[in-house]
Structure formats: structure tokens, C-alpha cells
Amino acid sequence: MLNPWLALEAGADPVERAGAVRRAHSAFLADGTVQEPVRSVVADSWRRCAGARVAPDGIARVELTDADLRTHRAEHPLAAVMPLIRELLGGIAHDGAHLLTVCDAAGRLLWVEGHAQVRRRAEYMNLVAGARWSESEVGTNAPGTALAVDHAVQIFNAEHYCTPVQPWTCAAAPIHDPASGRLIGAVDITGGDHLAAPHSLALVQATARAAETQLAALGPITGDRLTLQALGRDEAVLHGGRTHGARRLSRRHSEIMLVLADHPEGLTGEALAHQLYGERDLSPITLRAELSRLRQLLGPLLRSRPYRLAVPVDTDASLVLRSLHAGDPVAALAAYRGPLLPRSEAPGVVRLRRLVETRLRGAVLAAGDRTLLEEWVRSTWGEDDLEAWEELHAVVPRAEQPIAAARVSQLRAEYGLRLPPRAATFPQPRRA
């Protein structure tokens, strides 16, 4: 079986393949169709890029410079293993034909190393330290796609979504925190078409595993860990931090913690304010004051430039989403304690609340399981869910159908629906 993460199979002609992929890329930009011989991992990436409206002729944005870049490098856990990464890949990086890059989990390049002449060529497409090379910013590329799919991958020539990058070929592998398993960055080598061979992918994979092994030997990335309970509560409960116990947060601090937990890569002050206040015209001093008070609780675990949490945060909402991603709606429903901060109107919280509710409800309805449906309609947030009652009516034994049928009729009358059964959409609940 061919390895889908490798750009070329044994015996393939790189020149012929590059031409075929270039024609397929032009066809995709013209009408959205994917032609042979484009790999599925590349086709999926192109579709994500088109959905994110990435400009096919765009280049990466530089987000971190000077002091901000130096601070972010020093604080990042991969700084501790850069000597090892250089030892394993440094020879390739300085042979005059390749570059070594290491990025954080958001795709921001922290280190770009190699021969000066190759670095100058790469500067034309902003392959420089501080630039953001996530898929959503600069299209299909090895480090960005490796982060997007959490897997080592090669990207060859015209497989790059953005045309300024197409003269290059690259191979990258993600790196994880060995204690928590969370994604913390990726290592990449970039060069010419000769990198489209199995050895380059194997090399970055081995380097990533070695880095994870050394991180494990160095001990946990941080000695503190935070958990946040916010489902079904107006004020979240924080476990960890300087309290080393449980502490109820104010509503605003609850919102800040949820938003930052949902954006581990960090947010600028402007972006964080938008997540919390929307379009309301508030003084920046208001947000800084709230963050200052929260820092008294978290200490160095709350960082700035950008605002972010120095440790992973486990939230009960993320537990629900992880269970759904694993295909376990039973565990997801068991972990769900109600809407996320139900009285919050912060746009970032409202978006996350709707995401959890929509995915959980969809999984319950799709499962068609009587036990799940009964648990859903017995809850305060599901008791008026007409579609769930209709699904339950369809799966209960005939002898028990009259009870469900009566509730369906009652709800249909309340909502004034005249649609056939099981065709109505989920109405807004009548109470919080």
C-alpha cells in the first residue's frame, strides 16, 4: 500500500508529477474539482484553504518581531530541545540547499536556520522567524498541514496552495507535550524537489520523536495544571493555579479563562476584547484591569504579548467535544451539565456554547438510541426539543408510543407547526 503522507511513490518522475499537479491545481482554482494525481491529504487541505478564503497568490504574515519574538522563543517549551534538533538536522540546514524551521502550535515560525543564501531566497515568501505559516494563513504547506492534521507529511512543489511557495518542497512532523499529549509545534525541513523522498519524512519524524523523548526526560513543561468547570454554571470553578484547590471565578474572569483556553496560541488585546465585548466601545483600561486581577490569581500562568495561558487548561466543555470526536455520545452526554455559562453574552463564549450544544444534540439525534434520547428529553435543555421527541417516538416500543406521541402533538401545537412529523427544525428553548 502506498504511504499517503509521502509525496512521490518509488519510481515516479518528479518533473512529470510536478506538471500534472500544477495542472490539477489550476483546475481546482478554476472550478473546485480535484483531479489525479493529487493525494487525498493534499486535496483535503486545498478544500480547507478554499473554505478559509486563502489567497492563492498570498504570502505569510509576520506576527512576531524583535522583543516579542525573543520573548516567545524563550518561553516556548521547544527552546529546551532546540540543541537536540540542531544536532539532528543542523547538517542538512547548513548544506546550502535546505532550511530547518521550527514553529509553535499556531504555525508561527520561531526558528528558521540554514545557509544565508537559501534564507535570502526564502525571504521572498516570508519564510522567516515570526511569520505565521498555518494553513488558514498561507495555504497548504508541510508545517501548517502537519499541525492541521496532526501527522507528519511531505508537500511537494505545486501541492502548495499558494503559488509563491510552489518552487519548494518540504517535510514536517508535529511535536507534542509528552505529559499532556497536546500539540506544541512542528519541525520542518524545506528545500528542492529532491526532498520528496522517504528519507526526509522519516528524518523529521525521528527528530520530532527524539524531541518528545527529551521533553519527557526534562519533566513536565509546567508544574501547574488548570481545570475549569463551566457547564451549567453562571460562574466557572477553577482548579489549580496558586489556589491549589477550587475557586469560584467572577463571571468576567470565567469568560476570560474560557476564551483563552479555547485559543491556546494566544490573542492580542484587541482580539481578546472582541471575544469578550464584541463591538462595544470600551476603554482598553477595562480589559487590562480585569487581566491584572486575574493575574493575581494565576501568577506567571497568565502571559501577555499575546495574552495566553502558559499551561493547558482542561475544561468540561472540551471533555464533551473530545468524547464526541472519539465517537462516544454516551460519555459526552454524561459529561454535559448544561449550557456553557448560560447567562454570558460574550461573543467568544456564545460561539463555544452553541458549538458544544449543536454537536452534542446532533450526536444524540444521529445515534437513534432510546436511552440517550430519553436522557436528553428529560433534561431542562432538551425537554422542549420537538425533533428529539419525534426521534424517541420512532424508537420506543409500540406500547409506549402514545406517551411520546402526546408530547410531540403538544409541542407541535405550542410551536404552531403544521409540518409532517420529524421534519421540524430544533426550536429555541423557552427557558435558559
XYZ file of C-alpha atoms in Angstrom:
432
model
C 0.000 0.000 0.000
C 1.298 3.470 -0.870
C 2.072 5.797 2.014
C -0.382 8.723 1.567
C 1.895 11.043 3.554
C 4.753 10.677 1.051
C 4.729 12.989 -1.948
C 6.132 10.546 -4.529
C 5.963 6.782 -4.793
C 9.082 4.831 -5.784
C 9.957 5.293 -9.445
C 7.823 8.404 -10.002
C 9.256 11.148 -12.225
C 9.376 14.392 -10.180
C 9.229 16.627 -13.259
C 6.251 14.812 -14.749
C 4.447 14.720 -11.387
C 5.061 18.436 -10.795
C 3.474 19.293 -14.151
C 0.452 17.083 -13.526
C -0.119 18.524 -10.052
C 0.283 22.065 -11.367
C -2.458 21.442 -13.935
C -4.660 19.935 -11.223
C -4.019 22.973 -9.016
C -5.104 25.330 -11.802
C -8.246 23.253 -12.371
C -9.079 23.345 -8.665
C -8.736 27.127 -8.519
C -10.946 27.395 -11.615
C -13.845 25.103 -10.721
C -13.142 23.446 -7.356
C -12.624 19.945 -8.772
C -9.665 17.785 -7.762
C -8.008 15.723 -10.488
C -5.462 12.923 -10.488
C -2.738 12.553 -9.281
C -3.467 14.805 -6.273
C -3.230 12.905 -2.969
C -6.253 12.886 -0.671
C -4.355 14.665 2.122
C -3.491 17.469 -0.307
C -6.999 17.596 -1.793
C -8.497 17.900 1.696
C -6.038 20.677 2.503
C -6.881 22.579 -0.695
C -10.558 22.421 0.228
C -9.833 23.767 3.717
C -7.802 26.583 2.178
C -10.581 27.458 -0.253
C -13.074 27.426 2.618
C -10.824 29.763 4.604
C -10.541 32.023 1.521
C -6.765 31.847 1.428
C -5.422 33.974 -1.442
C -3.686 31.638 -3.935
C -1.018 34.267 -4.572
C -0.605 35.266 -0.916
C 2.398 35.053 1.389
C 2.689 34.625 5.140
C 2.184 37.493 7.584
C 4.936 38.345 10.070
C 3.309 38.429 13.508
C 6.264 38.417 15.902
C 9.339 40.645 15.673
C 12.234 41.756 17.828
C 11.456 41.636 21.566
C 8.130 39.840 21.126
C 9.792 37.102 19.084
C 12.663 36.732 21.556
C 10.236 36.521 24.484
C 8.030 33.959 22.785
C 11.058 31.837 21.873
C 12.432 31.941 25.415
C 9.085 30.997 26.947
C 8.274 28.227 24.466
C 8.939 24.635 25.640
C 10.699 23.763 22.360
C 13.522 26.145 23.289
C 14.765 23.428 25.660
C 15.172 20.893 22.837
C 16.500 23.164 20.078
C 20.108 21.992 20.697
C 18.958 18.423 20.020
C 17.005 19.444 16.902
C 20.051 21.311 15.591
C 22.243 18.291 16.296
C 19.955 16.017 14.270
C 19.114 18.392 11.413
C 21.799 21.070 11.582
C 23.975 19.440 8.938
C 21.120 19.463 6.448
C 20.223 23.041 7.350
C 23.696 24.359 6.522
C 24.481 22.330 3.401
C 23.438 25.205 1.158
C 20.238 23.572 -0.109
C 17.862 23.281 2.851
C 16.298 25.206 5.702
C 15.398 23.982 9.173
C 12.274 25.581 10.670
C 10.534 25.049 13.994
C 7.104 26.540 14.688
C 4.678 26.750 17.589
C 1.202 25.184 17.669
C -0.267 28.217 15.884
C 2.148 27.836 12.972
C 4.332 30.815 13.903
C 7.936 30.170 12.903
C 10.204 30.523 15.938
C 13.462 29.418 14.333
C 14.472 29.475 10.658
C 18.059 28.291 10.179
C 20.261 27.358 7.239
C 22.689 28.722 4.705
C 22.417 32.508 4.359
C 21.846 32.357 0.597
C 18.931 29.921 0.958
C 17.420 32.044 3.730
C 17.548 35.106 1.468
C 15.647 33.205 -1.248
C 13.072 32.126 1.292
C 12.550 35.688 2.491
C 10.677 36.460 -0.748
C 7.797 34.310 0.514
C 8.225 35.419 4.163
C 9.658 32.110 5.334
C 11.208 33.991 8.236
C 11.104 33.790 12.012
C 7.935 35.347 13.383
C 5.820 34.641 10.285
C 2.644 32.585 10.629
C 2.600 29.507 8.369
C -0.664 27.918 9.422
C -2.883 26.513 6.662
C -5.508 29.171 7.258
C -2.925 31.895 6.620
C -0.689 30.643 3.822
C -2.412 27.545 2.463
C -1.129 24.007 2.101
C 2.456 23.673 3.377
C 4.251 20.997 5.377
C 4.370 22.606 8.852
C 0.902 24.152 8.533
C -0.688 20.960 7.207
C 1.169 18.787 9.753
C -0.382 20.924 12.503
C -3.823 20.836 10.847
C -3.957 17.031 10.576
C -1.573 16.249 13.479
C 0.581 13.970 11.320
C 3.947 14.079 9.577
C 3.597 14.982 5.901
C 5.533 15.955 2.770
C 4.294 18.725 0.495
C 5.800 18.694 -2.975
C 6.126 21.551 -5.436
C 2.696 22.532 -6.850
C 0.908 20.740 -3.994
C 1.391 24.022 -2.132
C -1.836 26.002 -2.332
C -0.149 29.389 -2.689
C 1.845 29.822 -5.884
C 4.805 31.758 -4.350
C 5.655 28.616 -2.333
C 5.398 26.120 -5.196
C 9.104 26.129 -6.161
C 9.829 24.497 -2.780
C 9.302 21.063 -1.263
C 9.099 20.444 2.475
C 8.584 17.741 5.097
C 7.326 18.350 8.634
C 6.266 16.437 11.737
C 4.244 17.642 14.749
C 5.701 17.670 18.270
C 3.594 17.016 21.379
C 3.914 17.656 25.083
C 4.667 14.108 26.304
C 2.818 14.693 29.588
C -0.498 16.018 28.245
C -0.345 14.926 24.594
C -1.216 18.435 23.411
C 0.294 19.760 20.208
C 3.054 22.300 20.908
C 4.672 22.786 17.498
C 6.315 21.164 14.478
C 9.755 20.655 12.956
C 10.282 21.064 9.215
C 12.954 20.881 6.533
C 12.452 22.854 3.325
C 14.380 22.658 0.068
C 14.119 21.486 -3.531
C 12.228 18.665 -5.218
C 14.825 16.119 -4.092
C 13.230 16.279 -0.615
C 10.216 14.404 -1.999
C 11.749 11.099 -0.927
C 11.011 8.788 2.025
C 14.196 9.696 3.914
C 13.163 13.328 4.525
C 9.833 12.384 6.075
C 11.471 9.692 8.204
C 14.101 12.181 9.330
C 11.679 14.818 10.604
C 9.538 12.123 12.251
C 12.570 10.746 14.085
C 13.591 14.251 15.138
C 10.118 15.001 16.484
C 10.090 11.745 18.480
C 13.553 12.476 19.860
C 12.428 15.940 20.923
C 9.397 14.475 22.708
C 11.623 11.937 24.447
C 13.938 14.673 25.699
C 10.975 16.789 26.846
C 9.747 13.788 28.844
C 13.193 13.387 30.429
C 13.257 17.084 31.352
C 9.998 16.654 33.245
C 6.598 18.347 32.839
C 6.553 21.549 30.859
C 4.976 23.195 33.898
C 4.264 22.040 37.383
C 0.843 23.685 37.447
C -2.234 22.464 35.697
C -5.611 24.140 35.405
C -9.070 22.662 35.045
C -12.220 24.685 34.554
C -15.821 23.669 35.188
C -18.244 25.972 33.380
C -21.090 23.820 32.026
C -24.426 24.672 33.610
C -22.831 27.421 35.749
C -23.017 31.201 35.604
C -19.595 31.379 37.275
C -16.878 28.848 36.491
C -14.918 26.925 39.114
C -11.139 26.875 38.662
C -8.944 24.071 39.973
C -5.192 24.631 40.163
C -3.095 27.751 39.854
C -1.948 29.466 43.031
C -5.086 28.358 44.843
C -4.125 24.639 44.616
C -7.783 23.951 45.244
C -11.162 25.017 43.890
C -12.103 28.650 43.489
C -15.223 30.227 42.026
C -14.388 32.901 39.469
C -16.297 36.055 38.699
C -18.374 35.957 35.538
C -15.871 38.090 33.614
C -12.905 36.006 34.762
C -14.855 32.894 33.813
C -15.299 34.291 30.312
C -11.625 35.243 30.007
C -10.474 31.795 31.096
C -12.800 30.040 28.643
C -11.755 32.237 25.735
C -8.034 31.806 26.454
C -8.469 28.049 26.930
C -10.149 27.968 23.522
C -7.226 29.897 21.958
C -4.057 28.269 23.356
C -1.977 30.105 20.735
C -2.931 33.378 22.423
C -4.830 36.527 21.473
C -3.866 40.150 21.082
C -5.543 42.623 23.415
C -7.800 43.764 20.590
C -8.804 40.221 19.659
C -9.443 39.251 23.279
C -11.583 42.364 23.793
C -13.633 41.457 20.719
C -14.182 37.924 22.096
C -15.391 39.381 25.395
C -17.181 42.602 24.466
C -17.983 42.296 20.779
C -18.424 45.645 19.065
C -19.000 47.582 22.284
C -16.767 50.639 22.558
C -14.873 50.105 25.806
C -11.611 51.551 27.020
C -8.602 49.172 26.837
C -8.047 50.011 30.504
C -11.172 47.984 31.372
C -9.724 44.766 29.961
C -6.265 45.396 31.396
C -7.770 45.872 34.848
C -9.630 42.552 34.610
C -6.478 40.787 33.434
C -4.464 42.338 36.241
C -6.905 40.965 38.806
C -6.869 37.548 37.139
C -3.043 37.549 37.167
C -3.151 37.916 40.958
C -4.839 34.521 40.983
C -2.814 32.808 38.236
C 0.567 34.479 38.613
C 3.006 33.614 35.757
C 0.491 31.178 34.274
C -1.167 34.186 32.587
C 1.146 35.659 29.964
C 0.936 38.592 27.610
C 2.058 39.569 24.091
C -0.129 37.793 23.150
C -2.441 37.090 26.082
C -2.381 33.354 26.698
C -2.211 30.680 29.391
C 1.195 29.089 29.960
C -0.364 25.694 30.683
C -3.052 23.623 29.013
C -6.499 24.072 30.514
C -8.896 21.143 30.728
C -12.487 22.363 30.562
C -15.610 20.296 30.964
C -16.739 21.668 27.596
C -13.589 20.325 25.908
C -14.243 16.939 27.541
C -17.650 16.821 25.852
C -16.139 17.735 22.497
C -13.329 15.164 22.857
C -15.850 12.450 23.627
C -17.875 13.394 20.566
C -14.727 13.404 18.415
C -13.973 9.900 19.699
C -17.466 8.779 18.635
C -18.749 8.301 22.190
C -22.028 10.238 22.614
C -22.772 8.337 25.835
C -19.671 9.765 27.540
C -20.311 13.186 26.017
C -23.873 13.373 27.339
C -22.739 12.111 30.756
C -20.192 14.949 30.935
C -22.675 17.623 29.855
C -24.070 19.582 32.794
C -25.967 22.196 30.864
C -25.250 25.216 28.655
C -21.831 26.814 28.960
C -22.032 29.949 31.171
C -25.695 30.286 30.140
C -26.051 33.977 31.036
C -22.857 35.097 29.337
C -23.232 37.294 26.262
C -19.502 37.388 25.446
C -19.266 36.515 21.723
C -16.451 34.015 22.261
C -18.423 32.178 24.935
C -21.674 32.271 22.941
C -19.891 30.712 19.943
C -18.388 27.937 22.068
C -21.699 27.340 23.868
C -23.518 26.885 20.557
C -20.752 24.635 19.232
C -20.999 22.256 22.195
C -24.813 22.237 22.200
C -25.125 21.737 18.437
C -22.594 18.917 18.209
C -23.898 17.102 21.277
C -27.524 17.358 20.196
C -26.643 16.245 16.688
C -24.803 13.194 18.019
C -27.732 12.246 20.275
C -30.224 12.513 17.414
C -27.954 10.681 14.971
C -27.368 7.793 17.380
C -31.080 6.929 17.438
C -30.533 5.358 20.847
C -33.548 5.230 23.140
C -31.537 5.670 26.354
C -29.722 8.742 25.025
C -32.919 10.279 23.688
C -34.786 9.701 26.950
C -31.970 11.281 28.936
C -31.959 14.256 26.554
C -35.700 14.964 26.704
C -35.724 14.586 30.496
C -33.197 17.413 30.832
C -34.183 21.054 31.242
C -32.414 21.921 27.968
C -33.981 19.085 25.974
C -37.491 18.752 27.348
C -38.932 21.070 24.673
C -36.876 19.621 21.810
C -39.570 18.596 19.322
C -37.225 16.747 16.974
C -35.778 14.703 19.850
C -39.291 13.718 20.948
C -40.083 12.709 17.369
C -36.936 10.575 17.234
C -37.881 8.996 20.570
C -41.388 8.293 19.288
C -39.827 6.408 16.386
C -37.644 4.093 18.505
C -39.783 3.225 21.564
C -41.921 0.051 21.527
C -45.422 0.435 20.168
C -46.955 0.146 23.633
C -45.036 3.207 24.825
C -45.536 5.339 21.732
C -48.697 7.131 22.945
C -46.729 8.985 25.650
C -44.153 10.274 23.168
C -46.873 10.970 20.587
C -48.800 13.096 23.070
C -45.712 15.161 23.840
C -44.970 15.578 20.114
C -48.524 16.793 19.496
C -48.323 19.187 22.442
C -45.043 20.709 21.255
C -46.213 20.952 17.662
C -49.281 22.822 18.844
C -47.189 25.160 21.020
C -44.838 25.979 18.151
C -47.708 26.255 15.681
C -46.100 23.756 13.317
C -48.055 22.084 10.538
C -45.089 20.184 9.091
C -45.089 16.382 8.837
C -43.577 14.554 11.825
C -39.717 14.505 12.049
C -39.405 17.376 9.569
C -39.331 20.300 12.002
C -36.147 22.081 12.964
C -34.965 22.471 16.551
C -36.802 25.461 18.061
C -35.268 27.862 20.512
C -35.803 26.673 24.121
C -38.372 28.618 26.080
C -36.170 28.990 29.140
C -32.493 29.262 29.883
